[in-house]
Structure formats: C-alpha cells, structure tokens
GROMACS .gro file of C-alpha atoms in nm:
model
  211
    1MET     CA    1   5.763   1.168   7.862
    2GLY     CA    2   5.441   1.139   8.064
    3ARG     CA    3   5.126   1.327   7.983
    4ILE     CA    4   5.087   1.672   8.145
    5ASN     CA    5   4.743   1.743   8.282
    6TYR     CA    6   4.624   2.099   8.253
    7TRP     CA    7   4.308   2.294   8.313
    8CYS     CA    8   4.220   2.659   8.348
    9VAL     CA    9   3.987   2.892   8.531
   10ILE     CA   10   3.877   3.202   8.346
   11GLY     CA   11   3.811   3.500   8.568
   12GLU     CA   12   3.549   3.766   8.529
   13PRO     CA   13   3.582   3.914   8.179
   14PHE     CA   14   3.611   4.280   8.090
   15LYS     CA   15   3.724   4.394   8.431
   16LYS     CA   16   3.838   4.756   8.449
   17TYR     CA   17   4.206   4.819   8.509
   18CYS     CA   18   4.396   5.146   8.535
   19LEU     CA   19   4.730   5.155   8.353
   20ALA     CA   20   4.927   5.479   8.325
   21GLY     CA   21   4.610   5.683   8.356
   22ARG     CA   22   4.422   5.479   8.094
   23MET     CA   23   4.129   5.255   8.166
   24LEU     CA   24   4.170   4.911   8.013
   25ASN     CA   25   3.978   4.589   8.041
   26TYR     CA   26   4.136   4.256   8.118
   27GLN     CA   27   4.050   3.894   8.153
   28HIS     CA   28   4.227   3.695   8.422
   29ILE     CA   29   4.307   3.337   8.326
   30ILE     CA   30   4.465   3.091   8.569
   31LEU     CA   31   4.622   2.797   8.389
   32TYR     CA   32   4.716   2.490   8.592
   33VAL     CA   33   4.987   2.279   8.428
   34GLY     CA   34   5.055   1.973   8.641
   35ASP     CA   35   5.125   2.114   8.987
   36LYS     CA   36   5.231   2.455   8.859
   37VAL     CA   37   5.015   2.764   8.831
   38LEU     CA   38   5.057   3.001   8.540
   39GLN     CA   39   4.869   3.329   8.545
   40ILE     CA   40   4.777   3.508   8.227
   41HIS     CA   41   4.635   3.858   8.225
   42CYS     CA   42   4.493   3.914   7.879
   43ILE     CA   43   4.438   4.285   7.845
   44ILE     CA   44   4.177   4.371   7.591
   45SER     CA   45   4.027   4.683   7.443
   46GLY     CA   46   3.663   4.781   7.472
   47ASN     CA   47   3.571   4.577   7.166
   48GLY     CA   48   3.716   4.260   7.318
   49LYS     CA   49   4.037   4.251   7.113
   50PHE     CA   50   4.381   4.216   7.267
   51ASN     CA   51   4.528   4.559   7.331
   52ARG     CA   52   4.895   4.556   7.233
   53ALA     CA   53   4.940   4.902   7.387
   54ALA     CA   54   4.915   4.721   7.720
   55ASP     CA   55   5.236   4.524   7.666
   56ASN     CA   56   5.391   4.741   7.939
   57PHE     CA   57   5.167   4.571   8.193
   58LEU     CA   58   5.257   4.223   8.079
   59ASN     CA   59   5.628   4.306   8.078
   60LEU     CA   60   5.651   4.506   8.399
   61THR     CA   61   5.958   4.423   8.605
   62MET     CA   62   5.954   4.411   8.982
   63GLN     CA   63   6.203   4.699   8.982
   64THR     CA   64   5.956   4.913   8.788
   65ILE     CA   65   5.686   4.833   9.045
   66ILE     CA   66   5.923   4.920   9.332
   67ASP     CA   67   6.022   5.246   9.161
   68GLN     CA   68   5.655   5.337   9.128
   69LEU     CA   69   5.590   5.268   9.496
   70GLU     CA   70   5.886   5.482   9.601
   71GLN     CA   71   5.773   5.760   9.366
   72ILE     CA   72   5.423   5.746   9.515
   73LEU     CA   73   5.571   5.799   9.862
   74LYS     CA   74   5.787   6.086   9.741
   75GLU     CA   75   5.506   6.270   9.561
   76TYR     CA   76   5.204   6.204   9.782
   77ALA     CA   77   5.330   6.195  10.141
   78PRO     CA   78   5.401   6.572  10.161
   79LEU     CA   79   5.045   6.649  10.046
   80PHE     CA   80   4.889   6.518  10.367
   81THR     CA   81   5.006   6.830  10.551
   82GLU     CA   82   4.771   7.037  10.332
   83ILE     CA   83   4.458   6.865  10.465
   84PRO     CA   84   4.295   7.043  10.763
   85GLU     CA   85   4.235   6.817  11.062
   86ALA     CA   86   3.859   6.876  11.048
   87GLU     CA   87   3.850   6.759  10.686
   88PHE     CA   88   4.067   6.456  10.767
   89ALA     CA   89   3.828   6.344  11.042
   90ALA     CA   90   3.495   6.431  10.874
   91LYS     CA   91   3.273   6.132  10.794
   92PRO     CA   92   3.050   6.183  10.486
   93LEU     CA   93   2.795   5.946  10.642
   94PRO     CA   94   2.796   5.763  10.976
   95HIS     CA   95   2.873   5.431  10.804
   96LYS     CA   96   3.129   5.575  10.559
   97TRP     CA   97   3.501   5.607  10.626
   98SER     CA   98   3.657   5.944  10.695
   99LYS     CA   99   3.980   6.033  10.515
  100LYS     CA  100   4.159   5.934  10.833
  101GLU     CA  101   3.999   5.591  10.820
  102ILE     CA  102   4.080   5.554  10.449
  103LEU     CA  103   4.444   5.621  10.535
  104GLY     CA  104   4.408   5.363  10.812
  105HIS     CA  105   4.275   5.119  10.554
  106LEU     CA  106   4.590   5.180  10.349
  107ILE     CA  107   4.795   5.097  10.658
  108ASP     CA  108   4.600   4.771  10.697
  109SER     CA  109   4.653   4.700  10.327
  110ALA     CA  110   5.028   4.752  10.370
  111GLN     CA  111   5.040   4.519  10.670
  112ASN     CA  112   4.847   4.242  10.498
  113ASN     CA  113   5.032   4.271  10.169
  114ILE     CA  114   5.369   4.265  10.344
  115ARG     CA  115   5.253   3.942  10.508
  116ARG     CA  116   5.157   3.805  10.165
  117PHE     CA  117   5.494   3.906  10.021
  118VAL     CA  118   5.678   3.729  10.305
  119VAL     CA  119   5.469   3.420  10.386
  120SER     CA  120   5.428   3.324  10.018
  121GLN     CA  121   5.805   3.289   9.994
  122TYR     CA  122   5.810   2.985  10.222
  123GLU     CA  123   5.453   2.848  10.214
  124GLU     CA  124   5.269   2.710   9.914
  125LYS     CA  125   4.976   2.931   9.812
  126PRO     CA  126   4.898   3.065  10.162
  127PHE     CA  127   4.547   3.199  10.207
  128ILE     CA  128   4.577   3.557  10.329
  129LYS     CA  129   4.263   3.770  10.324
  130TYR     CA  130   4.134   4.025  10.572
  131ALA     CA  131   3.804   4.184  10.673
  132GLN     CA  132   3.866   4.549  10.586
  133ASP     CA  133   3.589   4.711  10.792
  134ASN     CA  134   3.678   4.504  11.098
  135TRP     CA  135   4.043   4.606  11.078
  136VAL     CA  136   3.957   4.976  11.051
  137SER     CA  137   3.712   4.952  11.340
  138ALA     CA  138   3.949   4.753  11.564
  139ALA     CA  139   4.236   4.999  11.512
  140GLY     CA  140   4.023   5.303  11.597
  141TYR     CA  141   4.183   5.514  11.324
  142GLN     CA  142   3.920   5.785  11.365
  143ASN     CA  143   4.073   5.875  11.704
  144TYR     CA  144   4.435   5.824  11.599
  145ASP     CA  145   4.685   6.108  11.605
  146THR     CA  146   4.701   6.219  11.242
  147SER     CA  147   5.075   6.285  11.226
  148CYS     CA  148   5.143   5.938  11.372
  149LEU     CA  149   4.903   5.784  11.123
  150VAL     CA  150   5.081   5.946  10.829
  151GLU     CA  151   5.423   5.845  10.963
  152LEU     CA  152   5.309   5.486  11.011
  153TRP     CA  153   5.180   5.472  10.653
  154ILE     CA  154   5.512   5.605  10.521
  155LEU     CA  155   5.724   5.361  10.725
  156LEU     CA  156   5.516   5.057  10.632
  157ASN     CA  157   5.541   5.141  10.262
  158ARG     CA  158   5.914   5.194  10.287
  159HIS     CA  159   5.936   4.852  10.447
  160ALA     CA  160   5.716   4.700  10.173
  161ALA     CA  161   5.957   4.840   9.912
  162VAL     CA  162   6.252   4.680  10.093
  163VAL     CA  163   6.076   4.342  10.108
  164LEU     CA  164   6.006   4.362   9.733
  165LYS     CA  165   6.369   4.457   9.662
  166ASN     CA  166   6.484   4.141   9.838
  167MET     CA  167   6.276   3.917   9.609
  168SER     CA  168   6.442   3.724   9.330
  169PRO     CA  169   6.255   3.697   8.997
  170VAL     CA  170   6.174   3.336   9.082
  171ILE     CA  171   6.028   3.428   9.422
  172ALA     CA  172   5.824   3.707   9.260
  173GLU     CA  173   5.635   3.444   9.062
  174ARG     CA  174   5.531   3.248   9.372
  175VAL     CA  175   5.158   3.248   9.437
  176CYS     CA  176   4.937   3.373   9.717
  177ASP     CA  177   4.568   3.297   9.764
  178THR     CA  178   4.371   3.613   9.842
  179GLY     CA  179   4.042   3.457   9.742
  180GLU     CA  180   4.201   3.440   9.397
  181LEU     CA  181   4.544   3.302   9.309
  182HIS     CA  182   4.797   3.570   9.217
  183SER     CA  183   5.172   3.591   9.180
  184LEU     CA  184   5.358   3.819   9.421
  185LYS     CA  185   5.460   4.038   9.130
  186TRP     CA  186   5.094   4.077   9.031
  187LEU     CA  187   5.000   4.158   9.391
  188ALA     CA  188   5.276   4.420   9.416
  189HIS     CA  189   5.151   4.594   9.102
  190ASP     CA  190   4.791   4.570   9.218
  191TYR     CA  191   4.897   4.713   9.556
  192ASN     CA  192   5.024   5.029   9.386
  193GLN     CA  193   4.701   5.068   9.189
  194HIS     CA  194   4.492   5.028   9.505
  195LEU     CA  195   4.716   5.280   9.681
  196LEU     CA  196   4.673   5.543   9.409
  197HIS     CA  197   4.297   5.491   9.402
  198HIS     CA  198   4.260   5.575   9.771
  199LEU     CA  199   4.525   5.848   9.781
  200HIS     CA  200   4.333   6.036   9.514
  201GLN     CA  201   4.019   6.001   9.726
  202ILE     CA  202   4.194   6.140  10.034
  203LEU     CA  203   4.362   6.428   9.850
  204ASN     CA  204   4.061   6.524   9.633
  205LEU     CA  205   4.250   6.449   9.313
  206GLU     CA  206   4.115   6.311   8.987
  207GLU     CA  207   3.953   5.975   9.047
  208ILE     CA  208   4.154   5.664   8.962
  209ALA     CA  209   3.927   5.365   8.916
  210TYR     CA  210   4.027   5.043   9.085
  211PRO     CA  211   3.870   4.705   9.002
   0.00000   0.00000   0.00000
C-alpha cells in the first residue's frame, strides 16, 4: 500500500457558534488526506476543552437540518404580517439595511446557497461567494412590494428544503468553496443559523449570535 499524504489547515479558534440557544466555541479543522477533504468541527467549551454536550452538532443528520428549516418557515413566516410597513422600510442609518433589505439579504442568501447545494453536486469544490451589499443594492429591495418580498422568501426556502431532501448522504458530504471549504451538510446547517440570526433582527426577538 502506498503512502498517503495528509496535511491540515486549522481555522480561527474559539469562534462563537449558536446551538439550540447555547453559545459554544468551535475550531474548524480541514484535513486533506490524499485528494479527499475531511472537515472536523471540534466544539469546545470556554476553557478550551472539548464539549461533549455538543455531540448533537457533530451527529446532525440532513433530515434534522431540513426539519429545522421547515419549522423555521412554519413559525416565523406568519410573524411578518405583524410588522407595520413604516417599520419594515425604516433605515436606522443611511448606510444600514432596513428590515426590508435584511429580508432581501435572506433572499439573496437562499439563492446563493441553493446554487451551492446544486453546483457542488456535479463540480469539484466550486467557488461560490457573493458580494452581499451589491446584491441588496442591485435588487432594490427597499422599493420592493413587501408582500411579494415575503412570498419570494418563503418560496425560495421551500425550494431549498426540496433540494436538500433530494441529496443522498454521500452527496451531502461533497464540498463547496465559499472562501472556506465546507461540506454541503455543514452549509445547510450554517444556513439555518444565519437565517435565525437575521429573522430575530427583523422581528425584534432575542438576539441569536452568528459567527
């Protein structure tokens, strides 16, 4: 048997991560074994020790991630009707996004992540990154009809859930380059966390930190 070459890249240590309402730290390690990429997410407690309470994160199934996304849609989508139009469109500062634009950003996030979920199935480590401010500006979300904006967000996330449902466990471990290498399963879980972070901003709910 020939020798296997391996090397690793250790990501930024002690990064904050939200798991089931708890703030945890994690270290992202990318291990290259031959031509394969293995990703390890070592979740650690504040004192730098491995946190075994975080085993749920390491053992998450794609179905659990899909169920969470569908539950987010079910619980949060109806709440948009409670936001007055003036509040939705108000910009805290000229250079800051309004709640409408934050929702638009979530639409852009859905579009780009769907592309990651699809293209990574047939290309090797595709590089898919996007300039968030440019996308929001180009779409003109501030002047968008609010009801159409909400409906578009709902439909795109329903579609994202369908795309994830069609993935086999093997496909879910394929890798996409977003500036960092991540498996599709990791990206799907991260997508939900990003979604919750911004939904809580829009709906004035308790803050959910996002790395």
